mmCIF file of C-alpha atoms in Angstrom:
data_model
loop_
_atom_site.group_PDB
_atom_site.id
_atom_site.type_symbol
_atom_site.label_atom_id
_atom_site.label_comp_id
_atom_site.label_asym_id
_atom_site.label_seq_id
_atom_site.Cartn_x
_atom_site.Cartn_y
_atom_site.Cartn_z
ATOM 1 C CA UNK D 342 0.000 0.000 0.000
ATOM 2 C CA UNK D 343 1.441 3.889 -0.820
ATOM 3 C CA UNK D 344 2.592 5.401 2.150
ATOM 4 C CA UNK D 345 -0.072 8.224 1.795
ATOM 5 C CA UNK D 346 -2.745 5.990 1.978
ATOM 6 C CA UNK D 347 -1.201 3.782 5.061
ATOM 7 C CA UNK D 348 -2.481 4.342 8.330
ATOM 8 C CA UNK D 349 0.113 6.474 10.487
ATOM 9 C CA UNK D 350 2.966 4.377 11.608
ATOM 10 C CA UNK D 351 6.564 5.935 11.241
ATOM 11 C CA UNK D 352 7.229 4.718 7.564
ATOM 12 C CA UNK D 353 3.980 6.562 6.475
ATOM 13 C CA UNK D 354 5.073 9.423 9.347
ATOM 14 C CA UNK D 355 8.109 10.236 7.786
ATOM 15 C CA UNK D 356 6.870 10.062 4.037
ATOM 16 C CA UNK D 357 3.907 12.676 4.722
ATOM 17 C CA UNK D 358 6.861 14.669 6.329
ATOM 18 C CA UNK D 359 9.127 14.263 3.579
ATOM 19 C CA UNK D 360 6.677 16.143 0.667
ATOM 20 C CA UNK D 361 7.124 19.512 2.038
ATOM 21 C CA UNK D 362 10.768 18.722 3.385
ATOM 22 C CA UNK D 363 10.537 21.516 5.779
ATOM 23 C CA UNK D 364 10.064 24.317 3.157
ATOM 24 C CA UNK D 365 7.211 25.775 5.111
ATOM 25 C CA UNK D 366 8.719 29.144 6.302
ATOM 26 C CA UNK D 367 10.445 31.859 4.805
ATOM 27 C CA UNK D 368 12.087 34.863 6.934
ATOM 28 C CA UNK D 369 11.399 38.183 4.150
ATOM 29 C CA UNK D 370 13.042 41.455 4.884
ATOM 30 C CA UNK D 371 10.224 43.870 5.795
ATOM 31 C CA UNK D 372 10.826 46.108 3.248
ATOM 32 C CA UNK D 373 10.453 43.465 0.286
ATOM 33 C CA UNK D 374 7.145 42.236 1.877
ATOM 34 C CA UNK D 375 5.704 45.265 1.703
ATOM 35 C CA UNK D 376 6.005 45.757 -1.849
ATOM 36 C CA UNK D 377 4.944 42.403 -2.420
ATOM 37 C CA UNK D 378 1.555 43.441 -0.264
ATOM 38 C CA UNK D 379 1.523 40.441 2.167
ATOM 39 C CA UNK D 380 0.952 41.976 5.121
ATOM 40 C CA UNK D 381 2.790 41.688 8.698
ATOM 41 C CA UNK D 382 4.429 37.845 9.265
ATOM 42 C CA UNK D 383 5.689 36.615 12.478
ATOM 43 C CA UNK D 384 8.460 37.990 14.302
ATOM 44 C CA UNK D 385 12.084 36.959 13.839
ATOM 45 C CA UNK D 386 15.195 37.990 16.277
ATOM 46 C CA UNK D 387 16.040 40.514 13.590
ATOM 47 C CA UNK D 388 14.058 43.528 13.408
ATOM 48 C CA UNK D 389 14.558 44.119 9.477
ATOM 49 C CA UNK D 390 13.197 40.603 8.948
ATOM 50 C CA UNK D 391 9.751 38.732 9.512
ATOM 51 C CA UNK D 392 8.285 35.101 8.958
ATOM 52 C CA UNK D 393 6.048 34.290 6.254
ATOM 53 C CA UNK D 394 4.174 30.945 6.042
ATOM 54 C CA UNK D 395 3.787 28.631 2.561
ATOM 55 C CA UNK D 396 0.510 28.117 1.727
ATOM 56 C CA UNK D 397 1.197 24.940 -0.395
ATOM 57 C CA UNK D 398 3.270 23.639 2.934
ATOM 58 C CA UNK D 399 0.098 24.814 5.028
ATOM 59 C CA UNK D 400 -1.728 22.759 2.734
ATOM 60 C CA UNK D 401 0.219 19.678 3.618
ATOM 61 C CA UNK D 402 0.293 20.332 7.179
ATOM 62 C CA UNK D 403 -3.495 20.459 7.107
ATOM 63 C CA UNK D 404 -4.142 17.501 4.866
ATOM 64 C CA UNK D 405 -1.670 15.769 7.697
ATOM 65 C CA UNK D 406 -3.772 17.028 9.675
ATOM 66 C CA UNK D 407 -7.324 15.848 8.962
ATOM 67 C CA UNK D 408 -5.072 12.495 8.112
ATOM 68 C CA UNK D 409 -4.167 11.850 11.816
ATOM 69 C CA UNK D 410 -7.897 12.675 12.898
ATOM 70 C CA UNK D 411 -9.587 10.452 10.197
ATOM 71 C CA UNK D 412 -7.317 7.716 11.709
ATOM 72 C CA UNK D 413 -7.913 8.479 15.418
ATOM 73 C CA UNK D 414 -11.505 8.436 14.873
ATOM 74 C CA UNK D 415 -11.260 5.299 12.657
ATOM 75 C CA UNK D 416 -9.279 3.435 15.914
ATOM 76 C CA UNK D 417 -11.294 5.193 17.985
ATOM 77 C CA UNK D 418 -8.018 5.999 19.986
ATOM 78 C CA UNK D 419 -7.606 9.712 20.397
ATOM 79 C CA UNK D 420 -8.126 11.347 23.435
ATOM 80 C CA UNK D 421 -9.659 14.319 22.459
ATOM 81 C CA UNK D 422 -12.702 12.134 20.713
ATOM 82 C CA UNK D 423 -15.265 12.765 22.472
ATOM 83 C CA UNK D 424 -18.994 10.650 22.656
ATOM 84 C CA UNK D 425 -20.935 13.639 22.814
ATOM 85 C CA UNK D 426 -20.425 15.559 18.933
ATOM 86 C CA UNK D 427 -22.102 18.670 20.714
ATOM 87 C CA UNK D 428 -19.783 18.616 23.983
ATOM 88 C CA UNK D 429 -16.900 18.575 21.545
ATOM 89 C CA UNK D 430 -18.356 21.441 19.817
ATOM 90 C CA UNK D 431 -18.707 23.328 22.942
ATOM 91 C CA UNK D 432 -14.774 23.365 24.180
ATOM 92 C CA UNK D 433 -13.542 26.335 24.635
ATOM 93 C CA UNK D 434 -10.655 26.942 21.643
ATOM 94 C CA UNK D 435 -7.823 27.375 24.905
ATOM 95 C CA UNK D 436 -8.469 23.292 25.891
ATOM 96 C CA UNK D 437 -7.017 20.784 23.993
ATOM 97 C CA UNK D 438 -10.101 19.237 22.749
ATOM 98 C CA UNK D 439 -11.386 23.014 21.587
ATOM 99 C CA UNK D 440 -7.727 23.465 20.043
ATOM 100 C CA UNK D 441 -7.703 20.191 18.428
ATOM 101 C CA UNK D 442 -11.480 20.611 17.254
ATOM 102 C CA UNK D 443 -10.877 24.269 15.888
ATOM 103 C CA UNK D 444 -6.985 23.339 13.961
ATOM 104 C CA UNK D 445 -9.342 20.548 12.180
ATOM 105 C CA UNK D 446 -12.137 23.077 11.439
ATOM 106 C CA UNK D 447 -9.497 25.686 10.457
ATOM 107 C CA UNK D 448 -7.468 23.023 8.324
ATOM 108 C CA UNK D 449 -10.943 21.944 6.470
ATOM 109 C CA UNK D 450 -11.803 25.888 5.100
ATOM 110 C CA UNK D 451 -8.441 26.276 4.505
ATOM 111 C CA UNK D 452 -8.157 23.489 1.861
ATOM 112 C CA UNK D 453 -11.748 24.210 0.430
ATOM 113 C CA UNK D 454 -10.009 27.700 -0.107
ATOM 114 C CA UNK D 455 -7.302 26.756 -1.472
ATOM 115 C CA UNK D 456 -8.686 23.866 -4.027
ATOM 116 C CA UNK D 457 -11.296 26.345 -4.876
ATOM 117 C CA UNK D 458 -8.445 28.874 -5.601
ATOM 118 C CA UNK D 459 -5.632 27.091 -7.529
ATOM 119 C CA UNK D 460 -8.129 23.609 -8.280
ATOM 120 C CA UNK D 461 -6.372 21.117 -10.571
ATOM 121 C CA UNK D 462 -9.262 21.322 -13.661
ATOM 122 C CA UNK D 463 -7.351 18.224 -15.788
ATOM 123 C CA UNK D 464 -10.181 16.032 -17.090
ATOM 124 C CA UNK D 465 -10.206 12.260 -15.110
ATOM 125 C CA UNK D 466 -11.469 9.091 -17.235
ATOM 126 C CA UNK D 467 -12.685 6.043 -15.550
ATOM 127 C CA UNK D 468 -10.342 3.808 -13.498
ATOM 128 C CA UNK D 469 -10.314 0.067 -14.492
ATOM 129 C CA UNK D 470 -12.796 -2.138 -13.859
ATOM 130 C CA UNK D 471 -12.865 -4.413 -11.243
ATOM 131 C CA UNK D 472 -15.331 -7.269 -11.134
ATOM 132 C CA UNK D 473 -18.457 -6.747 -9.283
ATOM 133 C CA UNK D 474 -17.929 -3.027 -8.856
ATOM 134 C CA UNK D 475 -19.706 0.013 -10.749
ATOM 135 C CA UNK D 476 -17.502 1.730 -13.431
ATOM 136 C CA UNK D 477 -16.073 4.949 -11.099
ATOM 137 C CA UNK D 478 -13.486 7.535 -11.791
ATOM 138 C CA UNK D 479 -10.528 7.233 -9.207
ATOM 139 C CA UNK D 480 -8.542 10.258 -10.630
ATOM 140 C CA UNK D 481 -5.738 7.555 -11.396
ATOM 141 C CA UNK D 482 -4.023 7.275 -14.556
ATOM 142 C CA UNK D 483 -4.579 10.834 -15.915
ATOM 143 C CA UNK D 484 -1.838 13.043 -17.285
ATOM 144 C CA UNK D 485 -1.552 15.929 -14.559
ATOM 145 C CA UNK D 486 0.249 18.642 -15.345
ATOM 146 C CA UNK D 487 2.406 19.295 -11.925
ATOM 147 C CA UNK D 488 4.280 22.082 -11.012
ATOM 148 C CA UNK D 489 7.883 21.296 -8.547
ATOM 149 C CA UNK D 490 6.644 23.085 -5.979
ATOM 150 C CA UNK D 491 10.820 23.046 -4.300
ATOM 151 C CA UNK D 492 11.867 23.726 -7.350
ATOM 152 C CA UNK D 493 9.567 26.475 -7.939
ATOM 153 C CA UNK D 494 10.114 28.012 -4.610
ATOM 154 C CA UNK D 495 13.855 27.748 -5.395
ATOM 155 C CA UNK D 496 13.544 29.549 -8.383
ATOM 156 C CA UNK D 497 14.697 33.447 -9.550
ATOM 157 C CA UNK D 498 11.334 33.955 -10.323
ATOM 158 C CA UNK D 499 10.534 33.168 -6.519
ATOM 159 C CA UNK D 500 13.170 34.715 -5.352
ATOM 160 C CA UNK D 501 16.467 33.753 -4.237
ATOM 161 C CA UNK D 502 16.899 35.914 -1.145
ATOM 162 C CA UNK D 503 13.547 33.701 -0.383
ATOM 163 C CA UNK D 504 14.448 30.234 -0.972
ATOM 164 C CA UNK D 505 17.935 30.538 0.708
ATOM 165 C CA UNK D 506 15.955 31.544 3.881
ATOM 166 C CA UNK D 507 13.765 28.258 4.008
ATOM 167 C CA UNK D 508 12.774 27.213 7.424
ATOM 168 C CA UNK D 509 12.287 23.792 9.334
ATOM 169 C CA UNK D 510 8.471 23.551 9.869
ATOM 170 C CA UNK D 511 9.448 22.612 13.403
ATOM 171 C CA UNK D 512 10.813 25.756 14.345
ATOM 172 C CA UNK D 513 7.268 27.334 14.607
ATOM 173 C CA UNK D 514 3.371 26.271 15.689
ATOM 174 C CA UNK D 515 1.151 26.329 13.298
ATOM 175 C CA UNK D 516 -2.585 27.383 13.644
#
């Protein structure tokens, strides 16, 4: 089975880990940022600098996200599940379960966003058959036309002053 599809184990850990390879922050000098209207980031220990997230690593982070809660549920071995869907609903956002519930909510209208924003529109055919099952399209097997997103990031065009200041994800919370 592909590691994306396996349920969470370190193998399958380290593999969703390994498709952003830590690109998920870039420090910006403050100056550049504004003329490339993007607002305030997060503070660095140089006052000329700031951080600025990814949004394609963002997007991985949340789709790891939703990953490790589809899984938990499916076990039924998280601690924040809770019996009651309303008492879940009802945590406030500063315990765990509220913080857990609202990163998943969050992480959810964030990738709507996004797909709705930069959606892949290549045309799927059906997947082969396999006996005793409907004909169903899979979105296997079609020609995609993929960007490298490191590569891309890496790129003039990005910027290099960018790309040379790539983060670990690790260095920073998200959400």
């Amino acid at each position: 089975m592909p590691a994306f599809k396996a349920e969470p184990s370190p193998e399958s850990n380290e593999a969703w880990h390994a498709l952003s390879m830590g690109h998920s922050l870039v420090e910006l000098n403050k100056s550049e940022a504004q003329t490339m209207y993007i607002g305030d980031g997060l503070p660095t220990t140089n006052p000329a600098t700031e951080l600025y997230g990814v949004s394609w690593t963002h997007q991985l982070h949340c789709l790891g996200m939703i990953r490790q809660g589809f899984w938990d549920v499916f076990r039924q071995r998280n601690e924040f599940l809770d019996p009651s869907p309303s008492a879940s609903l009802t945590k406030s956002k500063t315990d765990p379960k509220g913080h857990y519930l609202d990163h998943l909510q969050h992480c959810f209208d964030y990738l709507q966003q996004a797909i709705l924003c930069a959606g892949d529109v290549t045309f799927e055919g059906r997947a082969p058959e396999v006996m005793d099952e409907p004909p169903k399209i899979n979105g296997y097997g079609a020609a995609h036309q993929c960007r490298d997103m490191v590569r891309d990031s890496q790129s003039s065009d990005f910027n290099q002053d960018v790309s040379a200041l790539i983060l670990k994800s690790s260095q920073i919370e998200c959400c």
